[in-house]
Short mmCIF file of C-alpha atoms in Angstrom, two decimals:
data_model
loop_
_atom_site.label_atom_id
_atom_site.label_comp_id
_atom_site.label_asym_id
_atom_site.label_seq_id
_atom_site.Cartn_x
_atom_site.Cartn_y
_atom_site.Cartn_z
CA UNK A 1 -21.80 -14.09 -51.17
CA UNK A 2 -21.12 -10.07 -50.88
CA UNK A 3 -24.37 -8.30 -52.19
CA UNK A 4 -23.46 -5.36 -54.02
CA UNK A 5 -26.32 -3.07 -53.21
CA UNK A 6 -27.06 0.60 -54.21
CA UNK A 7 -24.61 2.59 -51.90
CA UNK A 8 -21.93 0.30 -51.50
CA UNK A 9 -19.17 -0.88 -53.54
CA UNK A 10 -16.40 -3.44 -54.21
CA UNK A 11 -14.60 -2.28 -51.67
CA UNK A 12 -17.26 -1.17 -48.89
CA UNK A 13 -19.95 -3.70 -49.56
CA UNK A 14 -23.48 -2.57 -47.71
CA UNK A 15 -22.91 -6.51 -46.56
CA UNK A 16 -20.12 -4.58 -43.98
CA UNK A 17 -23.07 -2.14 -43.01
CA UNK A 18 -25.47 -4.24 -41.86
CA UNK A 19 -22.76 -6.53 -39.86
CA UNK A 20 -22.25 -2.81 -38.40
CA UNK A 21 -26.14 -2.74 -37.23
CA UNK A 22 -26.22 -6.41 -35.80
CA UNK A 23 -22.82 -5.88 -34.07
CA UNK A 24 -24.86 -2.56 -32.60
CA UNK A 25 -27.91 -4.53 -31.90
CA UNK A 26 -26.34 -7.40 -29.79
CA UNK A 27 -24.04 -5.06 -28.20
CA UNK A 28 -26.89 -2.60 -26.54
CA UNK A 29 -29.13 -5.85 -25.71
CA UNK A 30 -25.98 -7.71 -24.38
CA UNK A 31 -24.86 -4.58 -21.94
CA UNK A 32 -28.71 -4.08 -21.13
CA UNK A 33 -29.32 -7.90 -20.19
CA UNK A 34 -25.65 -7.82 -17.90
CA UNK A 35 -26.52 -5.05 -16.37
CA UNK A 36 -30.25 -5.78 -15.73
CA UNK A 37 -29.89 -9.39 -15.20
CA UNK A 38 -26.50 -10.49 -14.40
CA UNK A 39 -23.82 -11.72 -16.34
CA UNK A 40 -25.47 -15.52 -15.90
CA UNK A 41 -28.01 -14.45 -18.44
CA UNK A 42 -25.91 -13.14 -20.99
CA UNK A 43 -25.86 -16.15 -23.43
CA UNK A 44 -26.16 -16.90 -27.10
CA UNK A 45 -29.95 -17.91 -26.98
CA UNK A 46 -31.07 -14.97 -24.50
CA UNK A 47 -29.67 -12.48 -26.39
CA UNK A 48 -30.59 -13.89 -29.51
CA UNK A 49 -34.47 -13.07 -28.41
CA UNK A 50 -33.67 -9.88 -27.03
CA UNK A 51 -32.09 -8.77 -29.80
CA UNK A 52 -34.43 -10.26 -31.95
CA UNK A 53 -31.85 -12.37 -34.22
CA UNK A 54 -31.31 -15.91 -35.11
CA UNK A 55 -28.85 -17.86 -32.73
CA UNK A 56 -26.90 -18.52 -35.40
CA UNK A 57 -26.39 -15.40 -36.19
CA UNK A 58 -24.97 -14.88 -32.57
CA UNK A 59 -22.96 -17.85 -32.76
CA UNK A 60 -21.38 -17.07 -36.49
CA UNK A 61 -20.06 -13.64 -35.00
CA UNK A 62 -19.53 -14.33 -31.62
CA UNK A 63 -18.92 -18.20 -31.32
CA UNK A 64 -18.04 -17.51 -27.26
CA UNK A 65 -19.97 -16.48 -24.68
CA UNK A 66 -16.40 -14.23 -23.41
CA UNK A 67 -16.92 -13.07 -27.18
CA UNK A 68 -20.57 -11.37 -26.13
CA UNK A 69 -19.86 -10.32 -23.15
CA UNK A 70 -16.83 -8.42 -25.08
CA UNK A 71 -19.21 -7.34 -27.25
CA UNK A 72 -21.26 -5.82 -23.83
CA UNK A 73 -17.84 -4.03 -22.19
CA UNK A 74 -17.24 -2.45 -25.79
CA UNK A 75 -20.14 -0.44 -25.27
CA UNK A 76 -18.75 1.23 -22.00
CA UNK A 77 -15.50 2.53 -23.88
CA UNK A 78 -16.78 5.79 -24.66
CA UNK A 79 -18.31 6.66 -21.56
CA UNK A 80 -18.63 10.41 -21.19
CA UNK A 81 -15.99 12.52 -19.28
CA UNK A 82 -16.54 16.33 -18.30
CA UNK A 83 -14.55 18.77 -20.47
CA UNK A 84 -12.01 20.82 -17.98
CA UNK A 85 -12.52 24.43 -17.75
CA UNK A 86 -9.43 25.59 -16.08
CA UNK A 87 -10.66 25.81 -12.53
CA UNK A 88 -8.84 22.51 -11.12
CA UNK A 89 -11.49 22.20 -7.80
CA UNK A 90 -14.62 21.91 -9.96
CA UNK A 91 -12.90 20.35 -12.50
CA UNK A 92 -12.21 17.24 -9.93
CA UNK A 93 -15.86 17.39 -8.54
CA UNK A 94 -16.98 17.54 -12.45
CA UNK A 95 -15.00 14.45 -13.33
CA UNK A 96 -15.88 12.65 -10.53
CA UNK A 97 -19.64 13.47 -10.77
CA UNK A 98 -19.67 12.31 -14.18
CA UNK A 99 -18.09 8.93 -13.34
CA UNK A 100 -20.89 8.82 -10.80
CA UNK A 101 -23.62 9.33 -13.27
CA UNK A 102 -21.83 6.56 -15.63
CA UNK A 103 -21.99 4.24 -12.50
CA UNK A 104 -25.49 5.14 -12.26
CA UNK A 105 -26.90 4.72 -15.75
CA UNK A 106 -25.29 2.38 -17.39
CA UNK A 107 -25.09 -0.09 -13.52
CA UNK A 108 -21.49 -0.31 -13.86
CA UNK A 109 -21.15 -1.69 -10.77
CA UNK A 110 -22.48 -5.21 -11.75
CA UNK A 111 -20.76 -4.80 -14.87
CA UNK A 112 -17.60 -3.90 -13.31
CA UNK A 113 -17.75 -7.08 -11.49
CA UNK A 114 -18.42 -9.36 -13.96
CA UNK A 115 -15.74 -8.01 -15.78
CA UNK A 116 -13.19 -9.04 -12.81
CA UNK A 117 -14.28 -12.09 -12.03
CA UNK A 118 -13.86 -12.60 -15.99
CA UNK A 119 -10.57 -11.15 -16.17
CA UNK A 120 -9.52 -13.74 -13.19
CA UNK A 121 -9.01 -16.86 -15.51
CA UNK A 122 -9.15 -15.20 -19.21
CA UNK A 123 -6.33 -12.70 -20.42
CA UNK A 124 -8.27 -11.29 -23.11
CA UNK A 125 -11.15 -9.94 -20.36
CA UNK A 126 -8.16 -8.29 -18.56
CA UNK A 127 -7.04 -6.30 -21.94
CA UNK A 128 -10.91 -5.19 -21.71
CA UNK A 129 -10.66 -4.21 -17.99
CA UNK A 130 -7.07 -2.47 -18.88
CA UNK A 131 -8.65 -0.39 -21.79
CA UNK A 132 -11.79 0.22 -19.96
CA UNK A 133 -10.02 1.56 -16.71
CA UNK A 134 -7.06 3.51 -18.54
CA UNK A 135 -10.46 5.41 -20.65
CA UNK A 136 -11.75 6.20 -17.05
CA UNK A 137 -9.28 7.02 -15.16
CA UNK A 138 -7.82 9.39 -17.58
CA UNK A 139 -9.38 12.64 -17.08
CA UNK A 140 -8.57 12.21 -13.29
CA UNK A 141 -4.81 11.13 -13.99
CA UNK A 142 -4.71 14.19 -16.95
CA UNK A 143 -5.65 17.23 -14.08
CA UNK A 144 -3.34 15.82 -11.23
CA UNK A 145 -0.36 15.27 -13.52
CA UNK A 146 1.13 18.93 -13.14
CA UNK A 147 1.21 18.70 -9.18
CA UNK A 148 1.40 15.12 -8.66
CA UNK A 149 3.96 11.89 -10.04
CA UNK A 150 5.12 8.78 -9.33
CA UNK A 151 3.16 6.63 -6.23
CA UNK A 152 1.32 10.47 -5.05
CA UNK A 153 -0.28 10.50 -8.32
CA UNK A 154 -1.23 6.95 -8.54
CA UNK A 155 -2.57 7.06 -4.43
CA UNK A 156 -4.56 10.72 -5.13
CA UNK A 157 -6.10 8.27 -8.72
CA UNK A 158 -7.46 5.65 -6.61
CA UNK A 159 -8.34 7.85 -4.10
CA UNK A 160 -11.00 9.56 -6.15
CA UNK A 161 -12.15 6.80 -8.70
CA UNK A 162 -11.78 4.63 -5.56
CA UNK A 163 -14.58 6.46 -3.24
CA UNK A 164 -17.19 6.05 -6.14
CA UNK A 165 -16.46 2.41 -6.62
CA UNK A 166 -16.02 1.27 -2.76
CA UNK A 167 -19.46 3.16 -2.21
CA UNK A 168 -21.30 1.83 -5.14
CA UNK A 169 -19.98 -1.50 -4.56
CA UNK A 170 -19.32 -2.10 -1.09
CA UNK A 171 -22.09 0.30 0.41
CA UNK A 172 -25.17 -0.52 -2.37
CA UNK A 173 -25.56 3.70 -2.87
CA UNK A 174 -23.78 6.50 -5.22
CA UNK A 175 -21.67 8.78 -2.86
CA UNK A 176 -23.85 12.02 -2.76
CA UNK A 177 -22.73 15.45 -3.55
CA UNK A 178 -21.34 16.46 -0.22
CA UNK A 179 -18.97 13.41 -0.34
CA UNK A 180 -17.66 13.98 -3.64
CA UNK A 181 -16.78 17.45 -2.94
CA UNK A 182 -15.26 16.54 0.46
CA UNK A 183 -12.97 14.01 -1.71
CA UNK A 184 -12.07 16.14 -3.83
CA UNK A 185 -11.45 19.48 -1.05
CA UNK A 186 -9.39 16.92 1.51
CA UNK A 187 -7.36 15.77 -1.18
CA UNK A 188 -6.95 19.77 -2.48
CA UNK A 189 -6.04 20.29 0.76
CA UNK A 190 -3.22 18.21 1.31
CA UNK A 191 -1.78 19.31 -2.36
CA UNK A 192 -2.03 23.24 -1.38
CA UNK A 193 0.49 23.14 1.60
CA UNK A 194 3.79 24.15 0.25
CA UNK S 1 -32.67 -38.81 17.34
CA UNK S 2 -30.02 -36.56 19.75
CA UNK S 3 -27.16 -39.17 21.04
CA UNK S 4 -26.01 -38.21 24.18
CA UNK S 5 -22.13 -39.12 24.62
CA UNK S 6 -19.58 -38.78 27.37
CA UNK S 7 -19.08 -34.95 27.31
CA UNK S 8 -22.34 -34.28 26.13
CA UNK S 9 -25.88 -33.57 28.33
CA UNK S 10 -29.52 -33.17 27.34
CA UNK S 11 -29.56 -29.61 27.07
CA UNK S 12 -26.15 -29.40 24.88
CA UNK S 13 -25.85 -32.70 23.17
CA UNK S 14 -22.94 -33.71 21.20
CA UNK S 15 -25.05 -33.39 18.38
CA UNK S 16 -24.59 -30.08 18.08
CA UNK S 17 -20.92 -30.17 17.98
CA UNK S 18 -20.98 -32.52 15.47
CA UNK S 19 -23.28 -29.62 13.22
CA UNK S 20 -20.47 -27.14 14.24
CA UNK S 21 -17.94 -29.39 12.67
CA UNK S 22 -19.89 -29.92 9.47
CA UNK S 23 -20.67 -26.22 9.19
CA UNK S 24 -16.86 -25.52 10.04
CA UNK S 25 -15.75 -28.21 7.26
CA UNK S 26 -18.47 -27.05 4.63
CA UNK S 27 -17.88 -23.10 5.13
CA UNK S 28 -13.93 -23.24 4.50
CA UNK S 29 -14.49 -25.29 1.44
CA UNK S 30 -17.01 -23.05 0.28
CA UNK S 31 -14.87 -20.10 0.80
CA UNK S 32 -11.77 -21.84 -0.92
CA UNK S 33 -14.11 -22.82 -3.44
CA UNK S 34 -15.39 -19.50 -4.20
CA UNK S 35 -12.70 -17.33 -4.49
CA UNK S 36 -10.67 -19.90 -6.32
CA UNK S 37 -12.67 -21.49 -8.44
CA UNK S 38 -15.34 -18.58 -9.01
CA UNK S 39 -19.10 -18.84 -7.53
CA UNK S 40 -20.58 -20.59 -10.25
CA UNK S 41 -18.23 -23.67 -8.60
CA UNK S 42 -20.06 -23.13 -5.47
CA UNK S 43 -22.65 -25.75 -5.98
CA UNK S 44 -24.34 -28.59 -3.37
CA UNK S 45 -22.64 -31.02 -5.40
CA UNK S 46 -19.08 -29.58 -5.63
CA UNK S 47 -19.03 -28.49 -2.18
CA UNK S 48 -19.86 -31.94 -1.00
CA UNK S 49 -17.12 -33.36 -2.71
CA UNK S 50 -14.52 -30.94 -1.67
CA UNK S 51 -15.67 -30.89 2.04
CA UNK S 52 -16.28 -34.45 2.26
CA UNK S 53 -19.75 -34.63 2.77
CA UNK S 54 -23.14 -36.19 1.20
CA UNK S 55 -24.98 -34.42 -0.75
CA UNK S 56 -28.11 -34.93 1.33
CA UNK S 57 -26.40 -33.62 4.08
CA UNK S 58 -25.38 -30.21 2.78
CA UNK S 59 -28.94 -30.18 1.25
CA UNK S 60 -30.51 -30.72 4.59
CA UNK S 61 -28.60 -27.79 6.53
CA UNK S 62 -28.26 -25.17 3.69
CA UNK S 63 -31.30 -25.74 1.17
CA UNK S 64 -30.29 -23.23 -1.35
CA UNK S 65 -27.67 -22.12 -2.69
CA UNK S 66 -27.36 -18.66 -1.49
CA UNK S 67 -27.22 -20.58 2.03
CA UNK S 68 -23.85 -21.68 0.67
CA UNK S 69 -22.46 -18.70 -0.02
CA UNK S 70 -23.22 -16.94 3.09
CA UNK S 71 -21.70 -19.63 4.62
CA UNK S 72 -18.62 -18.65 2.79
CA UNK S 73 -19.11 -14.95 3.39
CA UNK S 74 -19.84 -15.92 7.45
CA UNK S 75 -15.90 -16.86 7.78
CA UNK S 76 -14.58 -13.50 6.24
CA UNK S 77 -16.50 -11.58 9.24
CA UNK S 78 -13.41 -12.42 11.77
CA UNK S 79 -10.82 -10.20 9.59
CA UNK S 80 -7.75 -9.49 10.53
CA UNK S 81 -7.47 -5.40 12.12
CA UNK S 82 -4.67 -3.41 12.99
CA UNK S 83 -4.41 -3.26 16.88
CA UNK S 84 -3.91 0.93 17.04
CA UNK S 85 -0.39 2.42 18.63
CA UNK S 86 -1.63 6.02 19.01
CA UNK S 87 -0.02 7.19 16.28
CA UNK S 88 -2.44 8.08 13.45
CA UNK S 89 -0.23 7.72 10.63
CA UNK S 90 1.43 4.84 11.59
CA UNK S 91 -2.50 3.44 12.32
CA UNK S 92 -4.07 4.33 9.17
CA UNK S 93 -1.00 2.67 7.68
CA UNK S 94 -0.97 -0.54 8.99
CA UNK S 95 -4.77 -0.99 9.31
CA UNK S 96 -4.85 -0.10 5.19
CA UNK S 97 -2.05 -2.28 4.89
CA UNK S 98 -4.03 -5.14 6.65
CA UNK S 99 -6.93 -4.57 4.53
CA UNK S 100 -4.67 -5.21 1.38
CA UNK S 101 -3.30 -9.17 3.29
CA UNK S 102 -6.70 -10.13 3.91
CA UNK S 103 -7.49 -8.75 -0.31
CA UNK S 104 -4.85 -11.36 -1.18
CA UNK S 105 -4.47 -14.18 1.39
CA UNK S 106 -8.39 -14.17 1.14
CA UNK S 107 -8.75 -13.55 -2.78
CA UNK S 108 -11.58 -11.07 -1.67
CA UNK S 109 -11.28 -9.48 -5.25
CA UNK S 110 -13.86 -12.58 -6.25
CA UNK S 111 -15.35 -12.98 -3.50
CA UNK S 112 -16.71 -9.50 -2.91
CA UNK S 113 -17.52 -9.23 -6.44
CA UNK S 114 -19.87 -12.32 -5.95
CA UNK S 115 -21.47 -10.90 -3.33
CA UNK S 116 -21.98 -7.47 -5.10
CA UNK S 117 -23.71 -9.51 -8.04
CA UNK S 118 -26.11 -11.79 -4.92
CA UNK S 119 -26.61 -9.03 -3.04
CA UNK S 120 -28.08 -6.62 -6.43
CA UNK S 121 -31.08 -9.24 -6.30
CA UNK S 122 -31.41 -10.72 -2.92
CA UNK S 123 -31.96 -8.75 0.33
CA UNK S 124 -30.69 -11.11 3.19
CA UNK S 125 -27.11 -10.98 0.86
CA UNK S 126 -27.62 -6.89 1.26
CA UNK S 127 -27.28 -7.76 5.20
CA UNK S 128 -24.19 -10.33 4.58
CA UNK S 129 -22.52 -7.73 2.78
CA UNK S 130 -23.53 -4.78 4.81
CA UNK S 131 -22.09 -6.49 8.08
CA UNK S 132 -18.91 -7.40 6.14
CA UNK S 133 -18.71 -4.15 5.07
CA UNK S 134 -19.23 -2.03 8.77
CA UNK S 135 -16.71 -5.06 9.77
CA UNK S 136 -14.00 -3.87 7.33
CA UNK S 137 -14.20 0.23 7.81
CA UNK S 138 -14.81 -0.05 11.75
CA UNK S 139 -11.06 0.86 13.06
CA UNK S 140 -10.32 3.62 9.82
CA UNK S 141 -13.46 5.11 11.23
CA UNK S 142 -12.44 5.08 14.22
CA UNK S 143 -8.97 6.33 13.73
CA UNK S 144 -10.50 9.31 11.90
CA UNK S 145 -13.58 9.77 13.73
CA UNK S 146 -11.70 12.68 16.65
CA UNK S 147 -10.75 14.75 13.69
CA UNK S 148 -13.72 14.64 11.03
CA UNK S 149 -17.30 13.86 10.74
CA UNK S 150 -20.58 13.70 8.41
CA UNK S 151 -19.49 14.24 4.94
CA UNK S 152 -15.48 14.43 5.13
CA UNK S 153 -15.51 11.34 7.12
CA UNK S 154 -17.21 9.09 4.53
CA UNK S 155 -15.47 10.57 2.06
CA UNK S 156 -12.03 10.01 3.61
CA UNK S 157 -12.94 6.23 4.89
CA UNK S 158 -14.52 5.85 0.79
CA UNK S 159 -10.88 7.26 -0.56
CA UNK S 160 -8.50 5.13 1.70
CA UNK S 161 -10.99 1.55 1.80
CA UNK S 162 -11.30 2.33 -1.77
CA UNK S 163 -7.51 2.98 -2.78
CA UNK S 164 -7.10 -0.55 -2.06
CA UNK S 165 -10.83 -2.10 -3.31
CA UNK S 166 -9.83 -0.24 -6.89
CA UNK S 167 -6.51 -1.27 -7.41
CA UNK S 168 -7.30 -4.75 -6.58
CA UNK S 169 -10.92 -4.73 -8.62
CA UNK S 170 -10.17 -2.29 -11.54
CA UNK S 171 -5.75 -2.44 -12.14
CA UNK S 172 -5.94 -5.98 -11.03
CA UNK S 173 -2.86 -5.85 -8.68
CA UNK S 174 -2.67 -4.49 -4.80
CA UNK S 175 -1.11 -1.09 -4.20
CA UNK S 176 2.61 -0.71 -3.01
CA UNK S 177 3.41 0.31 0.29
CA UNK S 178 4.50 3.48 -1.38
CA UNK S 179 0.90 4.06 -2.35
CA UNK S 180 -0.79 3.30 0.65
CA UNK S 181 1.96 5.45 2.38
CA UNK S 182 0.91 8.57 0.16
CA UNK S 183 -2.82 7.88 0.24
CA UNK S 184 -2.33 8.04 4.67
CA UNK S 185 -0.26 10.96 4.38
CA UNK S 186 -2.21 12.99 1.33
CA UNK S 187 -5.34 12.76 3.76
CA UNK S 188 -3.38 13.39 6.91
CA UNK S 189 -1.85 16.73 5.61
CA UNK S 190 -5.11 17.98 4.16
CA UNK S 191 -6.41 17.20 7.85
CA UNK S 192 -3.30 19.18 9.50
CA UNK S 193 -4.11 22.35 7.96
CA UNK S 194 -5.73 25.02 10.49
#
């Protein structure tokens, strides 16, 4: 039954709003618990306590445990980018800084992984990796574009978003300032020769 | 009690080749196992089945289950390298181009996702993946070590290891040899520059 409350209507029932406020509140606690605790814990009971509903709840929304950890990668689509000023060098550094920070905060790197070993065996994780990655890369791809195409532009791309990951990943630590601008100055480098 | 055969003698009984044999048997499945069934597969129980062993036996040698997997991680330490011509291009190349064989023959997407996940809560996985990791970068730092150092050479061995670790990981398909080309030769003509 759709209760019509004061503030909603036929049309927009509040019913919709407070869907909206669970969907939040099992989204935040399902990212949190992946990225504190692993994808392992990230099931319908767990987050059910964490987010402080019932589990059937959980399981009337979100009857698969691919559907919550959707839920959790959802949360990561509007990570922040840096706005572009003009000046292409610190524009780069900017960019890749921020990606950094995003790393940083929100652990991407566990989540990141997760999400491949997901993607491995079930096509609708790989749409999520696909829409996450295109949202990230974009800013990157965007300030290359006018001096790069084709396999340069796709190789200078990886290049950049690929030195944050491989450290985070591979190496256990953020790549510190020095290293991002050196990125970002040898690959300037190569572009500036006529 | 040690059985001493024909070809064995107190102080190297044929004992011990029969642990090699078992460890031999037991790590390959548990490599197969992992990257392609996923490392939740990677269990006493499974791993027993698929190598051929008792349970009790693969109990008795690797207690936990983190012994399992760096078991599995132990064989990837013997990767494939470029043998280097003298020619730096070429070098980089080929030695990039190796890393991306042993990313597919070995399906080291998964399995160095895995070990990102162990390694976030378990410190002796930290070493397993550190070694793995010095392992993979040694000959691209070498290649580049005569021309840069501190900063700009982790940030050049982070760009071209990472090319590769980010397409594979994050676009979920190994560059092109026209990528890997212009990653080598972006680098190398930001290097040529007096």
């Amino acid at each position: 039954m759709v209760v019509i409350a004061p503030g909603g209507d036929a049309a927009h029932p509040v019913e919709d709003a407070r869907v909206v406020r669970t969907r939040n509140d099992v989204s935040r606690a399902a990212l949190r618990v992946l990225t504190e605790q692993g994808w392992d814990a990230v099931t319908h009971a767990h987050l059910a306590r964490t987010a402080g509903y019932s589990r059937a709840t959980l399981y009337k929304h979100w009857p698969a445990r691919t559907d919550l950890l959707r839920l959790a990668f959802a949360r990561l689509d509007d990570m922040p980018h840096h706005e572009p000023t003009g000046d292409l060098r610190t524009d780069l550094v900017e960019e890749v800084t921020t990606f950094r920070t995003g790393m940083e905060q929100h652990r991407l790197d566990r989540a990141l992984c997760a999400l491949v070993d997901l993607a491995t065996d079930d096509p609708e994780m790989v749409e999520v990796r696909d829409q996450l990655v295109t949202d990230g890369e974009q800013v990157v791809r965007r300030l290359l574009a006018p001096m790069l195409h084709g396999a340069r532009l796709e190789a200078a791309t990886l290049m950049l978003c690929g030195a944050v990951l491989h450290s985070a990943l591979m190496h256990g630590q953020l790549p510190g300032d020095d290293v991002i601008a050196a990125s970002v100055d040898l690959l300037l480098r190569g572009l500036d020769r006529p």
